[in-house]
Coordinates of C-alpha atoms (C1' of nucleotides) in Angstrom, one line a residue:
Chain A
M225 CA 0.0 0.0 0.0
E226 CA 1.2 3.5 -0.8
N227 CA 0.5 6.8 0.7
I228 CA -1.5 5.7 3.6
R229 CA -3.3 8.7 5.1
V230 CA -5.8 8.3 7.8
R231 CA -7.6 10.7 10.0
F232 CA -9.0 10.7 13.5
A233 CA -11.9 13.1 13.3
P234 CA -13.5 13.8 16.7
S235 CA -16.2 16.4 17.3
P236 CA -15.3 18.8 20.1
T237 CA -18.6 18.4 22.0
G238 CA -17.1 17.2 25.3
A239 CA -14.6 14.8 26.7
L240 CA -13.2 12.2 24.3
H241 CA -14.9 8.9 25.0
I242 CA -12.8 5.8 25.4
G243 CA -14.3 4.4 22.2
G244 CA -13.0 7.4 20.4
V245 CA -9.6 6.7 21.9
R246 CA -9.7 3.2 20.5
T247 CA -10.6 4.6 17.1
A248 CA -7.7 6.9 17.3
L249 CA -5.5 3.9 18.4
Y250 CA -6.5 1.8 15.4
N251 CA -6.0 4.7 13.0
Y252 CA -2.6 5.5 14.5
L253 CA -1.5 1.8 14.4
F254 CA -2.6 1.5 10.8
A255 CA -0.8 4.6 9.8
K256 CA 2.4 3.7 11.5
K257 CA 2.3 0.2 10.4
H258 CA 2.3 1.3 6.8
K259 CA 4.6 4.3 7.2
G260 CA 1.7 6.5 6.5
T261 CA 0.3 9.7 7.9
F262 CA -1.9 10.1 11.0
I263 CA -4.1 13.2 10.8
L264 CA -6.2 14.9 13.5
R265 CA -9.2 16.8 12.1
I266 CA -11.5 18.6 14.4
E267 CA -15.1 18.3 13.2
D268 CA -16.6 21.4 14.8
T269 CA -19.5 22.0 12.4
D270 CA -22.2 21.9 15.0
Q271 CA -22.1 25.3 16.6
T272 CA -24.8 24.4 19.1
R273 CA -22.9 21.5 20.6
Y274 CA -19.5 23.1 20.6
V275 CA -17.6 22.9 23.9
E276 CA -14.7 25.3 24.5
Q277 CA -12.3 23.0 26.3
A278 CA -13.0 19.9 24.2
E279 CA -10.3 20.4 21.6
S280 CA -7.5 20.9 24.1
Y281 CA -8.8 17.9 25.9
I282 CA -8.6 15.8 22.7
I283 CA -5.1 17.0 22.0
E284 CA -4.0 16.3 25.6
A285 CA -5.6 12.9 25.5
L286 CA -3.8 11.9 22.2
E287 CA -0.6 13.2 23.7
W288 CA -1.0 11.0 26.8
C289 CA -1.7 8.1 24.5
G290 CA 1.4 8.8 22.5
F291 CA -0.6 9.2 19.3
T292 CA 1.0 12.3 18.0
P293 CA -0.7 13.5 14.8
D294 CA 1.5 14.1 11.8
E295 CA -0.9 16.8 10.7
G296 CA -3.5 18.7 12.6
P297 CA -4.5 21.9 14.3
G298 CA -1.5 23.4 16.0
I299 CA 0.7 21.1 14.2
G300 CA 0.2 22.1 10.6
G301 CA 0.5 20.2 7.4
K302 CA -0.1 21.0 3.8
Y303 CA -3.8 20.1 3.8
G304 CA -4.9 22.5 6.5
P305 CA -6.7 24.1 8.1
Y306 CA -7.6 21.1 10.1
R307 CA -10.6 22.6 11.9
Q308 CA -13.7 22.3 9.8
S309 CA -15.1 25.6 11.1
E310 CA -12.1 27.2 9.3
R311 CA -12.9 25.5 6.1
K312 CA -16.5 26.7 5.9
S313 CA -16.3 28.4 2.5
L314 CA -15.0 25.3 0.9
Y315 CA -18.1 23.3 1.7
A316 CA -20.4 26.0 0.4
K317 CA -18.5 26.0 -2.8
Y318 CA -18.8 22.2 -3.2
A319 CA -22.5 22.3 -2.2
Q320 CA -23.0 24.8 -5.0
Q321 CA -21.2 22.6 -7.4
L322 CA -23.7 19.8 -6.6
I323 CA -26.6 22.2 -7.1
D324 CA -25.3 23.2 -10.4
S325 CA -24.8 19.6 -11.6
G326 CA -28.3 18.7 -10.4
K327 CA -27.1 16.3 -7.7
A328 CA -28.4 18.4 -4.9
Y329 CA -31.2 20.9 -4.4
Y330 CA -32.4 23.8 -2.2
A331 CA -34.8 23.0 0.6
F332 CA -36.7 25.7 2.4
D333 CA -38.6 23.6 4.8
T334 CA -38.0 24.8 8.4
P335 CA -37.2 22.4 11.2
E336 CA -40.6 23.2 12.7
E337 CA -42.4 22.3 9.5
L338 CA -40.5 19.0 9.3
D339 CA -41.2 18.3 12.9
A340 CA -44.9 18.9 12.2
I341 CA -44.8 16.5 9.3
R342 CA -43.1 13.9 11.4
E343 CA -45.7 14.3 14.1
A344 CA -48.5 14.0 11.7
E345 CA -47.0 10.9 10.1
K346 CA -46.5 9.3 13.5
A347 CA -50.2 10.0 14.3
K348 CA -51.1 8.2 11.1
G349 CA -49.1 5.2 12.2
N350 CA -46.0 5.7 10.1
H351 CA -43.1 5.2 12.3
T352 CA -40.9 7.7 10.7
F353 CA -41.0 10.3 8.1
K354 CA -38.2 10.3 5.6
Y355 CA -37.3 13.2 3.4
D356 CA -36.6 11.1 0.3
S357 CA -37.2 10.6 -3.4
K358 CA -40.8 9.5 -2.8
V359 CA -41.9 12.7 -1.1
R360 CA -39.4 15.4 -2.1
A361 CA -41.6 16.6 -5.0
T362 CA -44.3 17.6 -2.5
L363 CA -42.1 19.6 -0.2
N364 CA -40.9 23.2 0.0
N365 CA -37.8 22.8 -2.2
S366 CA -36.3 23.6 -5.6
I367 CA -37.7 20.3 -7.0
R368 CA -41.3 21.4 -6.5
L369 CA -40.8 25.2 -6.9
S370 CA -40.2 26.9 -10.1
A371 CA -36.8 28.5 -10.8
D372 CA -38.3 31.9 -10.3
E373 CA -39.8 31.0 -7.0
V374 CA -36.6 29.6 -5.8
Q375 CA -34.7 32.6 -7.0
A376 CA -37.2 34.9 -5.2
K377 CA -36.7 33.0 -1.9
L378 CA -32.9 33.2 -2.3
D379 CA -33.1 36.9 -3.1
A380 CA -35.2 37.4 0.0
D381 CA -32.6 35.7 2.1
E382 CA -34.9 33.0 3.1
A383 CA -33.2 30.3 5.1
Y384 CA -32.4 27.2 3.2
T385 CA -30.6 23.9 3.4
I386 CA -29.0 22.0 0.5
R387 CA -30.0 18.4 0.3
L388 CA -28.5 15.5 -1.6
M389 CA -30.8 14.2 -4.3
V390 CA -30.5 10.5 -3.8
P391 CA -31.0 8.7 -7.1
Q392 CA -33.9 6.1 -7.4
D393 CA -33.7 2.4 -7.9
E394 CA -30.0 1.9 -7.4
I395 CA -28.1 -0.6 -5.3
V396 CA -25.4 1.2 -3.5
V397 CA -22.5 -1.1 -2.5
V398 CA -20.2 -0.3 0.3
H399 CA -17.0 -2.3 0.3
D400 CA -16.0 -2.6 3.9
L401 CA -12.6 -4.0 4.9
I402 CA -14.0 -5.6 7.9
R403 CA -17.5 -6.6 6.8
G404 CA -17.2 -7.2 3.1
E405 CA -19.8 -6.0 0.7
V406 CA -22.7 -4.1 2.3
K407 CA -25.6 -3.3 0.0
F408 CA -28.2 -0.6 0.3
Q409 CA -31.3 0.1 -1.8
S410 CA -31.2 3.8 -2.7
N411 CA -34.9 4.1 -2.4
E412 CA -34.4 3.5 1.3
L413 CA -32.0 6.4 1.6
D414 CA -33.2 9.8 2.6
D415 CA -32.1 13.1 1.0
K416 CA -29.5 14.0 3.6
I417 CA -28.9 17.6 4.4
L418 CA -25.5 18.7 3.1
L419 CA -25.4 22.3 4.0
K420 CA -27.3 23.6 7.0
A421 CA -29.2 26.8 7.2
D422 CA -26.4 28.4 9.2
G423 CA -24.1 27.8 6.3
M424 CA -22.2 25.0 8.0
P425 CA -21.9 21.6 6.4
T426 CA -23.3 18.5 8.0
Y427 CA -20.9 15.7 8.8
H428 CA -21.7 14.0 5.6
L429 CA -20.6 16.8 3.3
A430 CA -17.7 17.9 5.4
N431 CA -16.3 14.5 5.8
I432 CA -16.4 13.7 2.0
V433 CA -15.0 17.1 1.0
D434 CA -12.2 16.9 3.6
D435 CA -11.3 13.3 3.1
Y436 CA -11.0 14.1 -0.6
A437 CA -9.1 17.3 -0.1
M438 CA -6.8 15.7 2.5
K439 CA -6.2 12.7 0.3
I440 CA -7.4 10.3 2.9
S441 CA -6.8 6.7 1.8
H442 CA -8.7 4.8 4.6
V443 CA -11.6 5.7 6.7
I444 CA -11.5 3.8 10.0
R445 CA -14.4 4.7 12.2
G446 CA -17.1 3.3 14.4
E447 CA -19.8 1.0 13.2
E448 CA -22.4 3.6 13.9
W449 CA -21.3 5.2 10.6
L450 CA -22.0 2.2 8.5
P451 CA -25.6 3.1 7.6
S452 CA -24.7 6.5 6.4
T453 CA -21.8 5.3 4.4
A454 CA -24.2 4.6 1.5
H455 CA -24.8 8.4 1.4
H456 CA -21.1 8.9 1.4
V457 CA -20.5 6.7 -1.5
L458 CA -23.3 8.5 -3.4
L459 CA -21.6 11.8 -2.6
Y460 CA -18.2 10.6 -3.9
R461 CA -20.1 9.6 -7.0
A462 CA -21.9 12.9 -7.3
F463 CA -18.6 14.7 -7.2
G464 CA -17.0 12.4 -9.6
W465 CA -14.5 11.2 -7.0
E466 CA -15.3 7.6 -6.9
D467 CA -12.0 6.5 -8.3
V468 CA -10.2 8.1 -5.3
M469 CA -12.7 7.2 -2.7
P470 CA -11.1 6.0 0.5
K471 CA -11.5 2.4 1.7
F472 CA -13.8 2.0 4.6
A473 CA -13.4 -0.1 7.8
H474 CA -16.1 0.1 10.3
L475 CA -15.1 -0.9 13.8
P476 CA -17.3 -3.0 16.2
L477 CA -18.7 -1.0 19.0
I478 CA -17.6 -1.1 22.6
L479 CA -20.5 -2.3 24.7
K480 CA -21.5 -1.6 28.3
P481 CA -19.9 -3.8 31.0
T482 CA -23.3 -5.0 32.0
G483 CA -26.7 -4.8 30.3
K484 CA -27.3 -3.7 26.8
G485 CA -26.1 -1.1 24.4
K486 CA -22.9 0.8 23.6
L487 CA -20.8 2.1 26.4
S488 CA -21.8 5.5 27.5
K489 CA -20.4 8.1 29.8
R490 CA -23.2 7.4 32.2
D491 CA -21.8 3.9 32.7
G492 CA -18.6 5.4 34.2
S493 CA -20.2 7.1 37.2
K494 CA -22.8 4.4 37.6
L495 CA -20.2 1.6 38.0
G496 CA -17.4 3.6 39.4
I497 CA -15.1 2.9 36.4
P498 CA -13.3 5.2 34.0
V499 CA -14.7 5.6 30.5
F500 CA -12.6 8.6 29.5
P501 CA -8.8 8.8 29.1
L502 CA -8.4 11.9 31.2
S503 CA -10.5 13.6 33.9
W504 CA -13.0 16.1 32.6
N505 CA -14.4 18.9 34.6
G506 CA -17.7 19.8 33.0
A507 CA -20.0 22.6 34.0
T508 CA -21.8 20.3 36.4
A509 CA -20.8 17.4 38.6
E510 CA -23.0 15.2 36.4
D511 CA -20.8 16.2 33.4
S512 CA -17.5 15.6 35.3
F513 CA -15.6 12.4 35.0
V514 CA -12.5 10.8 36.4
G515 CA -10.2 9.5 33.7
F516 CA -8.1 6.4 33.3
R517 CA -5.0 8.4 33.9
E518 CA -6.3 9.7 37.2
F519 CA -7.6 6.3 38.2
G520 CA -3.9 5.3 38.2
F521 CA -3.7 3.5 34.9
D522 CA -0.6 3.2 33.0
I523 CA -1.0 4.4 29.4
G524 CA 0.7 1.2 28.1
A525 CA -1.9 -0.9 29.8
V526 CA -4.8 1.3 28.5
R527 CA -3.5 1.0 25.0
N528 CA -3.0 -2.7 25.3
F529 CA -6.4 -3.2 26.8
L530 CA -8.1 -1.1 24.1
A531 CA -6.2 -2.7 21.3
F532 CA -7.6 -6.1 22.4
L533 CA -11.2 -4.8 22.4
G534 CA -12.1 -5.8 18.9
W535 CA -8.7 -6.8 17.6
N536 CA -6.3 -9.6 18.3
P537 CA -2.9 -10.5 16.9
G538 CA -3.8 -14.1 16.1
T539 CA -1.1 -15.3 18.4
E540 CA -1.1 -16.0 22.1
Q541 CA 0.9 -12.9 23.0
E542 CA -1.1 -10.7 25.3
I543 CA 1.3 -7.9 26.4
F544 CA 2.3 -5.5 23.6
K545 CA 4.3 -2.4 23.7
L546 CA 3.2 0.4 21.4
E547 CA 5.8 -0.5 18.8
E548 CA 4.8 -4.1 19.0
L549 CA 1.2 -3.2 18.4
V550 CA 2.2 -1.2 15.4
E551 CA 4.1 -4.2 14.1
A552 CA 1.4 -6.7 14.7
F553 CA -1.6 -4.6 13.7
S554 CA -3.8 -5.4 10.7
I555 CA -7.3 -4.6 9.8
E556 CA -7.9 -8.2 8.8
N557 CA -7.6 -9.1 12.5
I558 CA -10.3 -6.8 13.6
G559 CA -13.4 -8.6 14.7
K560 CA -17.0 -7.9 13.6
S561 CA -19.0 -8.2 16.8
G562 CA -19.3 -5.7 19.6
A563 CA -16.9 -6.0 22.4
R564 CA -18.0 -5.7 26.0
F565 CA -15.9 -3.3 28.2
D566 CA -14.3 -5.6 30.7
Y567 CA -12.9 -3.6 33.6
D568 CA -11.4 -6.6 35.3
K569 CA -9.3 -7.2 32.2
A570 CA -8.2 -3.6 32.2
K571 CA -7.0 -3.8 35.8
W572 CA -5.2 -7.1 35.0
F573 CA -3.3 -5.3 32.2
N574 CA -2.4 -2.5 34.5
Q575 CA -1.1 -4.9 37.1
Q576 CA 1.1 -6.5 34.4
Y577 CA 2.5 -3.2 33.4
I578 CA 3.3 -2.1 36.9
M579 CA 5.0 -5.4 37.7
A580 CA 7.1 -5.1 34.6
K581 CA 8.3 -1.7 35.5
D582 CA 11.7 -0.9 36.9
N583 CA 11.7 0.0 40.6
K584 CA 13.5 3.2 39.7
A585 CA 11.0 4.1 37.1
L586 CA 8.2 3.7 39.7
V587 CA 9.9 6.2 42.1
P588 CA 8.5 9.4 40.7
E589 CA 5.1 7.9 40.2
I590 CA 4.9 6.7 43.8
R591 CA 6.1 10.0 45.0
Q592 CA 3.3 11.7 43.2
I593 CA 0.7 9.4 44.8
I594 CA 2.0 9.8 48.4
S595 CA 2.5 13.5 48.0
A596 CA -1.2 13.8 47.5
H597 CA -1.4 12.6 51.1
G598 CA 1.3 15.0 52.3
H599 CA 4.2 12.7 52.4
D600 CA 7.6 12.3 50.7
A601 CA 10.6 10.0 51.0
S602 CA 14.0 9.6 49.5
D603 CA 14.5 7.9 46.2
E604 CA 16.2 5.0 47.8
F605 CA 13.3 4.5 50.2
L606 CA 10.7 4.7 47.4
E607 CA 12.6 2.4 45.3
S608 CA 12.5 -0.2 48.1
V609 CA 8.8 0.3 48.5
A610 CA 8.4 -0.2 44.7
G611 CA 10.2 -3.4 44.9
M612 CA 8.2 -4.7 47.8
M613 CA 4.8 -3.5 46.6
K614 CA 4.7 -3.6 42.9
E615 CA 3.4 -7.2 42.8
R616 CA 0.7 -6.3 45.2
V617 CA -1.0 -3.4 43.5
T618 CA -3.2 -3.1 40.4
L619 CA -3.7 0.7 40.3
M620 CA -1.1 3.3 41.2
P621 CA -3.1 4.7 44.2
D622 CA -2.8 1.3 45.8
F623 CA 0.8 2.3 46.6
W624 CA -0.9 4.5 49.1
T625 CA -4.0 2.6 50.1
N626 CA -2.1 -0.7 50.6
A627 CA 1.1 0.7 51.8
S628 CA 0.5 3.9 53.8
Y629 CA 2.3 2.4 56.8
F630 CA 5.6 3.0 55.0
F631 CA 5.0 6.7 55.2
E632 CA 3.0 7.3 58.4
E633 CA 1.9 5.7 61.6
V634 CA -0.5 2.8 61.6
K635 CA -4.0 4.0 61.8
E636 CA -6.0 0.8 61.7
Y637 CA -5.3 -2.6 63.2
D638 CA -6.8 -5.8 61.9
Q639 CA -8.9 -6.9 64.8
K640 CA -9.5 -10.4 63.6
T641 CA -5.9 -11.1 63.7
I642 CA -5.5 -9.6 67.1
R643 CA -8.3 -11.7 68.4
K644 CA -6.7 -14.8 67.0
K645 CA -3.0 -14.2 67.5
W646 CA -2.5 -11.9 70.5
K647 CA -2.1 -13.7 73.8
P648 CA -1.9 -11.1 76.6
E649 CA 0.0 -13.5 78.8
R650 CA 2.9 -13.4 76.3
R651 CA 3.3 -9.6 76.7
P652 CA 6.5 -10.0 78.7
L653 CA 7.9 -12.2 76.0
F654 CA 7.2 -9.7 73.3
D655 CA 8.5 -6.8 75.4
N656 CA 11.7 -8.8 75.5
L657 CA 11.6 -9.2 71.8
V658 CA 11.7 -5.4 71.4
E659 CA 14.5 -5.2 73.8
R660 CA 16.4 -7.7 71.6
F661 CA 15.7 -5.5 68.6
E662 CA 17.1 -2.5 70.5
Q663 CA 20.4 -4.3 71.0
L664 CA 20.8 -4.7 67.2
E665 CA 23.5 -2.6 65.7
D666 CA 22.9 -3.9 62.2
Y667 CA 19.2 -3.6 61.8
S668 CA 19.1 -5.4 58.5
A669 CA 16.4 -7.8 57.3
D670 CA 18.7 -10.7 57.9
Q671 CA 19.7 -9.6 61.4
V672 CA 16.1 -9.0 62.4
K673 CA 15.1 -12.4 61.1
A674 CA 18.0 -14.0 63.0
T675 CA 16.9 -12.2 66.1
V676 CA 13.3 -13.4 65.7
E677 CA 14.5 -17.0 65.1
T678 CA 16.6 -17.0 68.3
F679 CA 13.6 -15.5 70.2
M680 CA 11.3 -18.2 68.8
A681 CA 13.7 -21.0 69.8
D682 CA 14.1 -19.5 73.3
H683 CA 10.4 -19.5 73.9
E684 CA 9.4 -22.5 71.8
L685 CA 7.3 -20.3 69.5
K686 CA 6.6 -20.7 65.8
F687 CA 6.6 -18.2 63.0
G688 CA 2.8 -18.3 63.2
D689 CA 3.0 -17.0 66.8
V690 CA 5.3 -14.2 66.2
L691 CA 5.1 -12.9 62.6
P692 CA 1.5 -11.9 62.7
I693 CA 2.2 -9.9 65.8
L694 CA 5.1 -8.1 64.1
R695 CA 3.0 -7.4 61.0
I696 CA 0.2 -6.0 63.0
G697 CA 2.6 -3.8 65.0
V698 CA 4.4 -2.6 61.9
S699 CA 1.6 -2.3 59.4
G700 CA -1.7 -3.0 61.1
T701 CA -2.5 -5.7 58.7
T702 CA -1.3 -9.3 57.9
K703 CA -1.1 -8.6 54.3
G704 CA 2.1 -7.3 52.7
P705 CA 5.7 -8.0 51.8
S706 CA 8.3 -9.8 53.9
V707 CA 7.9 -8.5 57.4
F708 CA 11.6 -8.4 57.9
D709 CA 12.1 -6.3 54.8
M710 CA 9.5 -3.9 55.9
M711 CA 11.0 -3.6 59.3
A712 CA 14.5 -3.0 58.0
L713 CA 13.2 -0.3 55.6
I714 CA 11.0 1.5 58.2
G715 CA 13.9 1.4 60.7
K716 CA 14.6 0.3 64.2
E717 CA 13.4 3.2 66.2
T718 CA 10.1 3.6 64.4
V719 CA 9.4 -0.1 64.4
N720 CA 10.2 -0.5 68.1
N721 CA 7.9 2.4 69.0
R722 CA 5.2 1.0 66.8
M723 CA 5.5 -2.4 68.5
K724 CA 5.2 -1.0 72.0
K725 CA 2.2 1.0 71.0
A726 CA 0.7 -2.0 69.4
Y727 CA 1.1 -4.1 72.5
D728 CA -0.9 -1.7 74.5
I729 CA -3.6 -1.5 71.8
M730 CA -3.8 -5.2 71.6
D731 CA -4.0 -5.6 75.4
N732 CA -6.7 -3.0 75.5
Y733 CA -8.6 -4.8 72.8
H734 CA -8.6 -8.0 74.7
N735 CA -9.6 -6.3 77.9
E736 CA -12.6 -4.8 76.1
V737 CA -13.7 -8.1 74.7
Chain B
rG260 C1' -41.8 0.0 12.4
rG261 C1' -37.9 0.2 8.3
rC262 C1' -32.8 -0.4 6.8
rC263 C1' -28.0 -2.2 8.2
rC264 C1' -24.5 -5.1 11.2
rG265 C1' -23.5 -9.1 14.3
rU266 C1' -23.9 -14.2 17.3
rU267 C1' -17.6 -19.7 19.8
rC268 C1' -16.9 -20.7 27.6
rG269 C1' -19.8 -15.3 32.3
rU270 C1' -16.2 -11.7 29.5
rC271 C1' -12.2 -10.8 25.5
rU272 C1' -11.1 -14.1 21.7
rA273 C1' -8.3 -18.3 18.3
rG274 C1' -9.9 -21.6 14.9
rG275 C1' -12.4 -23.3 10.6
rG276 C1' -15.8 -28.8 6.4
rG277 C1' -13.3 -34.4 9.7
rU278 C1' -9.8 -30.7 16.2
rU279 C1' -9.7 -34.0 22.9
rA280 C1' -12.8 -26.7 19.8
rG281 C1' -7.0 -23.5 21.9
rG282 C1' -5.6 -19.1 24.9
rA283 C1' -6.5 -14.8 28.3
rC284 C1' -9.6 -12.3 32.3
rG285 C1' -12.7 -13.8 36.1
rC286 C1' -14.1 -18.1 39.2
rA287 C1' -12.9 -22.8 42.1
rG288 C1' -9.2 -26.2 44.0
rG289 C1' -3.9 -27.2 44.8
rA290 C1' 1.6 -26.3 45.2
rU291 C1' 5.3 -22.5 46.7
rU292 C1' 5.4 -18.4 50.3
rU293 C1' 6.0 -16.4 57.7
rU294 C1' 0.8 -13.4 55.6
rC295 C1' -1.0 -11.2 51.2
rA296 C1' 0.4 -10.8 46.3
rU297 C1' 3.4 -12.9 42.5
rU298 C1' 4.6 -17.6 40.1
rC299 C1' 3.2 -22.7 38.8
rC300 C1' -0.4 -26.8 38.3
rU301 C1' -5.4 -28.5 38.0
rG302 C1' -10.7 -27.8 37.3
rA303 C1' -15.7 -26.1 35.9
rA304 C1' -17.1 -23.3 31.6
rA305 C1' -18.7 -22.1 24.6
rC306 C1' -19.8 -23.1 18.7
rA307 C1' -28.0 -19.4 19.7
rC308 C1' -31.9 -22.4 17.1
rG309 C1' -34.2 -24.8 12.6
rG310 C1' -33.6 -26.2 7.8
rG311 C1' -30.5 -27.2 3.7
rU312 C1' -25.5 -28.4 0.9
rU313 C1' -22.1 -32.5 2.0
rC314 C1' -19.9 -39.0 3.2
rG315 C1' -19.3 -35.3 7.2
rA316 C1' -21.0 -29.2 9.6
rU317 C1' -19.3 -25.2 14.9
rU318 C1' -17.1 -23.8 10.1
rC319 C1' -20.7 -22.8 3.7
rC320 C1' -26.1 -21.2 2.3
rC321 C1' -31.2 -19.8 3.8
rG322 C1' -34.5 -18.8 7.5
rU323 C1' -35.8 -17.9 12.8
rA324 C1' -34.5 -16.0 17.4
rC325 C1' -31.7 -12.8 20.1
rG326 C1' -28.3 -8.6 20.5
rG327 C1' -26.6 -4.1 18.5
rG328 C1' -26.4 0.3 15.3
rC329 C1' -28.8 3.9 12.2
rU330 C1' -33.4 6.2 11.2
rG331 C1' -31.8 14.9 13.3
rC332 C1' -30.5 21.5 9.9
rC333 C1' -25.7 15.6 16.0
rA334 C1' -21.3 13.7 14.9

RNA sequence: GGCCCGUUCGUCUAGGGGUUAGGACGCAGGAUUUUCAUUCCUGAAACACGGGUUCGAUUCCCGUACGGGCUGCCA
């Protein structure tokens, strides 16, 4: 394949949905795989739905993902501008061309009139009204009106739209790289609006004009676009561009984790899971969301997870770096059926990525997490924490929630363990253990362990009698890394103080019971 | 309602006319581990249904069912 040029074309109406991120990913992978060009185009033709912060959000999200566009707003490229609002005059020109060639027509019907017709049809039992070849001759447009009447309306600055005149009795074939041939009967197709009354194009016109102008070779987009692709083919034909029409690939949808339908932003807040790459602060709490990044996901894991939602390499490899995804990616391996969003799988990927990281690389990330709780520590200390904890976390914030005792005093003690393991009559023994720790000059994990072993031998105790007590004293929980490693890291004085305090707490607990 | 797309373990999927239908997540059990996690082993778990075609269909065709998408001067 030569000159592969693909575009990711989001609409700046809010935060970029994770499904959009996957579309961007597949476009990016396809472009890079074929040494092609990845283009970002902002489809801001709907002035009523435009959201100020959305474009910068999209760009930041792509940046986080590592999908740097080769061309796009703020980047440049020889096919710009890359914001459709800045290409407005182009669309009007092409719409006019279609009018002149008889492939499109003026329609003066107002939205209110059309709504009224829809209502009336509904009342008569017709499920939907379609503005199509069957009815266009009866409506308020340049098909029915005389040339003079049309001119008069135009001269009077009456609002109009331009509609595509869909030909009758044709079979429109869409060749889809994922689904094969998809056929549509043109009589089923409505006369889509191309140019809106505000002078802006609809998606249908803008996307064809721009894909043509930007020499797009492949359109990779969500399956929700498949039905309107017939119109797009008709448009290419109307313009005489069918020979350079891009190839289409319609991606399966990402479905809700539970229940029916495609994943929506509501599912995020409802289930407490991220469905956006980055956090989004909307005007209301309802419209604000926590992103994958802020949940503590690694971007590599997110990419890997998303890549596998609808695609697979055909091998049994599961973990793919970005370069490996590029290498392995192919449209042939994209599935046809919708993929359910599996949050457990996403977390598993994240855990894999954290475990695979260098302890050193984890240091700044852990520092960021604990600093949110007002703590800091040396690089060496954090590196040790990374080594001890990375196999025990799934999301970055777990470095705090599961390991806060490395950074501050124990706040909660696992009562079940106290009940089972603390024998108040052994208090003198354990006091003695702390005394032995105090004697240690070399408070290393090995020395601590040796001390404990001697202590156990002296009093005929087992690991099970001593270690849980140490764990509770040091961390409040029985879960965690090697207790000797934890003790050595936290340090003699702190540990000894914690132990003494814990003895009192455990005694008290037993007194209360 | 109409049009379009889809349907392999609960989930993501491999496979494809003759296979013990493979892997991963999750789940259950076990081993290792001072605990937890990791790691390893084992297990339960799937070709939606009905007709064809065929010596033989999970695989090809047609229906049905179910699911999804579209049906806006939204994208």
